[in-house]
Amino acid sequence: MKAGIVGLPNVGKSTLFNCLSDAKAQSANFPFCTIEPNIGVVNVPDQRLQTLESFVKPERVLPATVEIVDIAGLVRGASKGEGLGNQFLANIRETDAILHVLRCFDNDNIVHVDGTVDPIRDKETIDIELQLKDLETIEKKLEKVNRAARTGNKDAIKEQEVLNGVRLALEQSKNVRSLILKSDDRIEFIKPLQLITDKPVLYLCNVDENSAKSGNEYVDQVKKIISEETAGLLILAVSIEADINELDSFEERQLFLEDLGLEEAGAAKLIRAAYSLLNQQTYFTAGEKEVRAWTIPVGVSASQAAGVIHTDFEKGFIRAEVISYKDYEDFGSETKAKEAGRMRVEGKDYIVQDGDVMHFRFNV
C-alpha cells in the first residue's frame, strides 16, 4: 500500500520523507527540488512485535511496512500542466492515500512559492487542482455513460445520476471523499475511477519547534476548515524531526524529545497514522524461525489473511489457531496460553482482529 506525500513546493515534503525513510531525497530551499518521486519502504512502529520477540526469541523479526512516496510539489494551474502538474497528478493517482503537508510556521529564510504563509490558501490551491483533474475524469466518463443512457439502459441511467451529482459537487469545490453517497454507488461507480479527491487524506501541519506539542493559530485554522471533511490531522515539527533523525542513539533521541515535552518522535506517529489511514491492521505469526507482522485490510477473513502469506494457504485452508495478543502477553508464551484454554480454533470465515497471533493449517 502506498501513501503519497503532497503539498506546495518548499513546505517540507522531502525533509519529512528523509525522516521517514533511509532514502535521502534532495532537500533544498527552492521550488521543484523534487522532480521524480522518491519512494521509501518504512517499518510500522509496533511495540507488540518487540514483546513477542522477547517471549519467542526467534532467529529474525519482520515488521509491517508502508510505502511512502515523496511527490513533486504542485502549483496553481497544475491541472492544465503548469509546473510539473501532469507528472504530479499521474504520481498521486497511483497512491492509496494522501499525506498533505501544510506549512504552518513563519521563517523569512525559507521561500514560500506564493510569498506569504497561509495554510488555508495553500490547501485550497491544491484542492482546486485535484478537483479540476477529477472533474476532467468525470466528464470523460459521462460522455460514454450519456450515450448508453439515451438508449434507455437502466444501469447507465443510474450511473449518470450518480456521476452528475459528483460533477456538481466538484464544480462547487467539494472533495469527493466528503460526499455522502450510497455505499453500493460509491463502490460500483466511483471507486473504479480512482478519483484523487476520493482518496483518504491526513493533513500534516508542519510547525516550528515551539508549536510542536500544542500547535499554533495556523493549525487552528486548518482544524476549522477540515472539520466537515473526512480527514485526519497531525502536528509535526519537520525540522525537529530531521534533527532527531541525525542522533545516533535511542537514548539521545529520547532526551531530545523529553526536552521538547514530547513522548515519541512525530515520525512514528505519522507512520502509524498512515497505516490506519489506509485502513490496515496487523496480525502476527510467531515461531522459532521468525516473528512477523502481516498487513491486512480491516475486515479480512481468516482464509484471506492466510492468503497474504501464500496463495496455497488460502486455497487449502483448513483452520486457524488463534491467540489474541493480550492473552499472549498475559501468559507469556503460546504453550501457556494454550494450557489456559486461550487458543481458539477458527474457520475460514472468522474475521481477523488486530493483534491476533495465528497459525494456519492447510492442505494442498
mmCIF file of C-alpha atoms in Angstrom, residues 169-326:
data_model
loop_
_atom_site.group_PDB
_atom_site.id
_atom_site.type_symbol
_atom_site.label_atom_id
_atom_site.label_comp_id
_atom_site.label_asym_id
_atom_site.label_seq_id
_atom_site.Cartn_x
_atom_site.Cartn_y
_atom_site.Cartn_z
ATOM 1 C CA ALA A 169 -20.047 18.775 -6.063
ATOM 2 C CA LEU A 170 -16.645 19.146 -7.748
ATOM 3 C CA GLU A 171 -17.854 22.284 -9.520
ATOM 4 C CA GLN A 172 -18.740 23.614 -6.049
ATOM 5 C CA SER A 173 -15.136 22.932 -4.882
ATOM 6 C CA LYS A 174 -16.041 19.905 -2.735
ATOM 7 C CA ASN A 175 -13.777 16.872 -2.395
ATOM 8 C CA VAL A 176 -15.361 13.547 -3.335
ATOM 9 C CA ARG A 177 -14.322 11.950 -0.034
ATOM 10 C CA SER A 178 -16.602 14.384 1.812
ATOM 11 C CA LEU A 179 -19.722 13.444 -0.184
ATOM 12 C CA ILE A 180 -22.440 11.288 1.355
ATOM 13 C CA LEU A 181 -23.088 8.563 -1.215
ATOM 14 C CA LYS A 182 -24.772 5.184 -1.012
ATOM 15 C CA SER A 183 -22.126 2.571 -0.293
ATOM 16 C CA ASP A 184 -23.064 0.486 -3.350
ATOM 17 C CA ASP A 185 -22.973 3.530 -5.628
ATOM 18 C CA ARG A 186 -19.529 4.549 -4.362
ATOM 19 C CA ILE A 187 -18.143 1.048 -4.850
ATOM 20 C CA GLU A 188 -19.732 0.471 -8.277
ATOM 21 C CA PHE A 189 -19.424 3.871 -9.928
ATOM 22 C CA ILE A 190 -16.849 5.988 -8.068
ATOM 23 C CA LYS A 191 -14.089 3.670 -6.821
ATOM 24 C CA PRO A 192 -13.174 2.367 -10.330
ATOM 25 C CA LEU A 193 -12.455 5.950 -11.458
ATOM 26 C CA GLN A 194 -9.643 6.333 -8.864
ATOM 27 C CA LEU A 195 -10.593 9.949 -8.246
ATOM 28 C CA ILE A 196 -7.821 11.803 -6.429
ATOM 29 C CA THR A 197 -10.099 13.716 -4.042
ATOM 30 C CA ASP A 198 -11.794 10.452 -3.061
ATOM 31 C CA LYS A 199 -8.569 9.116 -1.523
ATOM 32 C CA PRO A 200 -8.300 9.239 2.293
ATOM 33 C CA VAL A 201 -6.181 12.172 3.460
ATOM 34 C CA LEU A 202 -4.146 13.110 6.533
ATOM 35 C CA TYR A 203 -3.330 16.803 6.839
ATOM 36 C CA LEU A 204 0.140 17.249 8.300
ATOM 37 C CA CYS A 205 0.712 20.678 9.832
ATOM 38 C CA ASN A 206 4.434 21.434 9.646
ATOM 39 C CA VAL A 207 5.122 23.760 12.597
ATOM 40 C CA ASP A 208 8.106 25.355 14.327
ATOM 41 C CA GLU A 209 9.796 23.906 17.436
ATOM 42 C CA ASN A 210 7.719 25.958 19.901
ATOM 43 C CA SER A 211 4.463 24.686 18.371
ATOM 44 C CA ALA A 212 5.410 21.004 18.174
ATOM 45 C CA LYS A 213 3.346 19.975 21.207
ATOM 46 C CA SER A 214 0.198 22.107 21.026
ATOM 47 C CA GLY A 215 0.148 23.687 17.580
ATOM 48 C CA ASN A 216 -0.469 27.364 16.778
ATOM 49 C CA GLU A 217 -3.010 29.680 15.161
ATOM 50 C CA TYR A 218 -2.230 28.298 11.703
ATOM 51 C CA VAL A 219 -3.053 24.784 12.951
ATOM 52 C CA ASP A 220 -6.292 26.067 14.490
ATOM 53 C CA GLN A 221 -7.273 27.479 11.097
ATOM 54 C CA VAL A 222 -6.650 24.119 9.431
ATOM 55 C CA LYS A 223 -8.636 22.239 12.080
ATOM 56 C CA LYS A 224 -11.591 24.536 11.481
ATOM 57 C CA ILE A 225 -11.597 24.243 7.703
ATOM 58 C CA ILE A 226 -11.333 20.428 7.615
ATOM 59 C CA SER A 227 -13.997 19.864 10.310
ATOM 60 C CA GLU A 228 -16.604 18.880 7.701
ATOM 61 C CA GLU A 229 -14.199 16.743 5.709
ATOM 62 C CA THR A 230 -13.497 13.073 6.424
ATOM 63 C CA ALA A 231 -9.812 13.571 7.182
ATOM 64 C CA GLY A 232 -7.181 13.298 9.884
ATOM 65 C CA LEU A 233 -4.739 15.906 11.192
ATOM 66 C CA LEU A 234 -1.286 15.580 12.720
ATOM 67 C CA ILE A 235 1.010 18.299 14.084
ATOM 68 C CA LEU A 236 4.689 17.786 13.290
ATOM 69 C CA ALA A 237 7.802 19.978 13.506
ATOM 70 C CA VAL A 238 9.586 18.523 10.496
ATOM 71 C CA SER A 239 12.852 20.409 11.108
ATOM 72 C CA ILE A 240 12.993 18.986 14.639
ATOM 73 C CA GLU A 241 12.267 15.501 13.313
ATOM 74 C CA ALA A 242 15.234 15.937 10.976
ATOM 75 C CA ASP A 243 17.453 16.889 13.935
ATOM 76 C CA ILE A 244 16.250 13.862 15.924
ATOM 77 C CA ASN A 245 16.947 11.650 12.929
ATOM 78 C CA GLU A 246 20.606 12.711 12.972
ATOM 79 C CA LEU A 247 21.157 11.495 16.554
ATOM 80 C CA ASP A 248 22.872 8.121 16.778
ATOM 81 C CA SER A 249 21.430 6.515 19.896
ATOM 82 C CA PHE A 250 17.903 5.847 21.114
ATOM 83 C CA GLU A 251 18.788 7.407 24.479
ATOM 84 C CA GLU A 252 19.883 10.671 22.838
ATOM 85 C CA ARG A 253 16.686 10.839 20.839
ATOM 86 C CA GLN A 254 14.547 10.254 23.916
ATOM 87 C CA LEU A 255 16.336 13.007 25.849
ATOM 88 C CA PHE A 256 15.812 15.385 22.941
ATOM 89 C CA LEU A 257 12.086 14.533 22.876
ATOM 90 C CA GLU A 258 11.763 14.955 26.661
ATOM 91 C CA ASP A 259 13.311 18.429 26.414
ATOM 92 C CA LEU A 260 10.555 19.315 23.958
ATOM 93 C CA GLY A 261 7.849 17.766 26.149
ATOM 94 C CA LEU A 262 7.109 15.025 23.588
ATOM 95 C CA GLU A 263 6.642 11.317 24.332
ATOM 96 C CA GLU A 264 7.802 9.947 20.977
ATOM 97 C CA ALA A 265 9.070 11.075 17.604
ATOM 98 C CA GLY A 266 6.374 12.510 15.376
ATOM 99 C CA ALA A 267 7.620 10.355 12.518
ATOM 100 C CA ALA A 268 6.487 7.242 14.400
ATOM 101 C CA LYS A 269 3.054 8.785 14.956
ATOM 102 C CA LEU A 270 2.842 9.655 11.269
ATOM 103 C CA ILE A 271 3.713 6.149 10.084
ATOM 104 C CA ARG A 272 1.053 4.631 12.333
ATOM 105 C CA ALA A 273 -1.436 7.272 11.193
ATOM 106 C CA ALA A 274 -0.684 6.462 7.540
ATOM 107 C CA TYR A 275 -1.171 2.760 8.253
ATOM 108 C CA SER A 276 -4.517 3.490 9.883
ATOM 109 C CA LEU A 277 -5.464 5.898 7.076
ATOM 110 C CA LEU A 278 -5.026 3.050 4.622
ATOM 111 C CA ASN A 279 -7.498 1.030 6.747
ATOM 112 C CA GLN A 280 -4.854 -1.574 7.501
ATOM 113 C CA GLN A 281 -4.319 -3.730 10.569
ATOM 114 C CA THR A 282 -1.762 -6.282 11.729
ATOM 115 C CA TYR A 283 -1.795 -9.935 12.646
ATOM 116 C CA PHE A 284 1.275 -11.874 13.776
ATOM 117 C CA THR A 285 2.887 -15.222 13.196
ATOM 118 C CA ALA A 286 5.328 -16.289 15.901
ATOM 119 C CA GLY A 287 7.782 -19.199 15.768
ATOM 120 C CA GLU A 288 11.424 -20.020 16.373
ATOM 121 C CA LYS A 289 12.452 -19.045 12.828
ATOM 122 C CA GLU A 290 10.679 -15.694 12.789
ATOM 123 C CA VAL A 291 8.193 -13.377 14.433
ATOM 124 C CA ARG A 292 6.429 -11.412 11.741
ATOM 125 C CA ALA A 293 3.783 -8.716 11.410
ATOM 126 C CA TRP A 294 1.471 -9.191 8.430
ATOM 127 C CA THR A 295 -0.523 -6.347 6.921
ATOM 128 C CA ILE A 296 -4.189 -6.925 6.029
ATOM 129 C CA PRO A 297 -7.209 -4.673 5.445
ATOM 130 C CA VAL A 298 -9.643 -4.331 8.327
ATOM 131 C CA GLY A 299 -12.466 -6.864 7.960
ATOM 132 C CA VAL A 300 -10.473 -9.631 6.245
ATOM 133 C CA SER A 301 -11.397 -13.288 6.882
ATOM 134 C CA ALA A 302 -9.006 -15.926 8.227
ATOM 135 C CA SER A 303 -8.645 -17.623 4.836
ATOM 136 C CA GLN A 304 -7.890 -14.292 3.138
ATOM 137 C CA ALA A 305 -5.332 -13.464 5.823
ATOM 138 C CA ALA A 306 -3.685 -16.833 5.189
ATOM 139 C CA GLY A 307 -3.501 -15.961 1.500
ATOM 140 C CA VAL A 308 -1.292 -12.965 2.324
ATOM 141 C CA ILE A 309 1.412 -15.435 3.352
ATOM 142 C CA HIS A 310 0.909 -17.694 0.317
ATOM 143 C CA THR A 311 -1.950 -18.329 -2.084
ATOM 144 C CA ASP A 312 -1.727 -22.069 -1.268
ATOM 145 C CA PHE A 313 -2.598 -21.263 2.351
ATOM 146 C CA GLU A 314 -5.890 -19.742 1.217
ATOM 147 C CA LYS A 315 -6.703 -22.419 -1.365
ATOM 148 C CA GLY A 316 -6.099 -25.304 1.040
ATOM 149 C CA PHE A 317 -7.252 -23.568 4.227
ATOM 150 C CA ILE A 318 -8.412 -25.986 6.962
ATOM 151 C CA ARG A 319 -8.433 -23.884 10.131
ATOM 152 C CA ALA A 320 -6.685 -21.108 12.026
ATOM 153 C CA GLU A 321 -5.344 -21.454 15.555
ATOM 154 C CA VAL A 322 -5.667 -18.037 17.151
ATOM 155 C CA ILE A 323 -4.404 -16.386 20.357
ATOM 156 C CA SER A 324 -5.231 -12.733 20.952
ATOM 157 C CA TYR A 325 -2.190 -10.544 21.526
ATOM 158 C CA LYS A 326 -3.411 -9.633 25.014
#
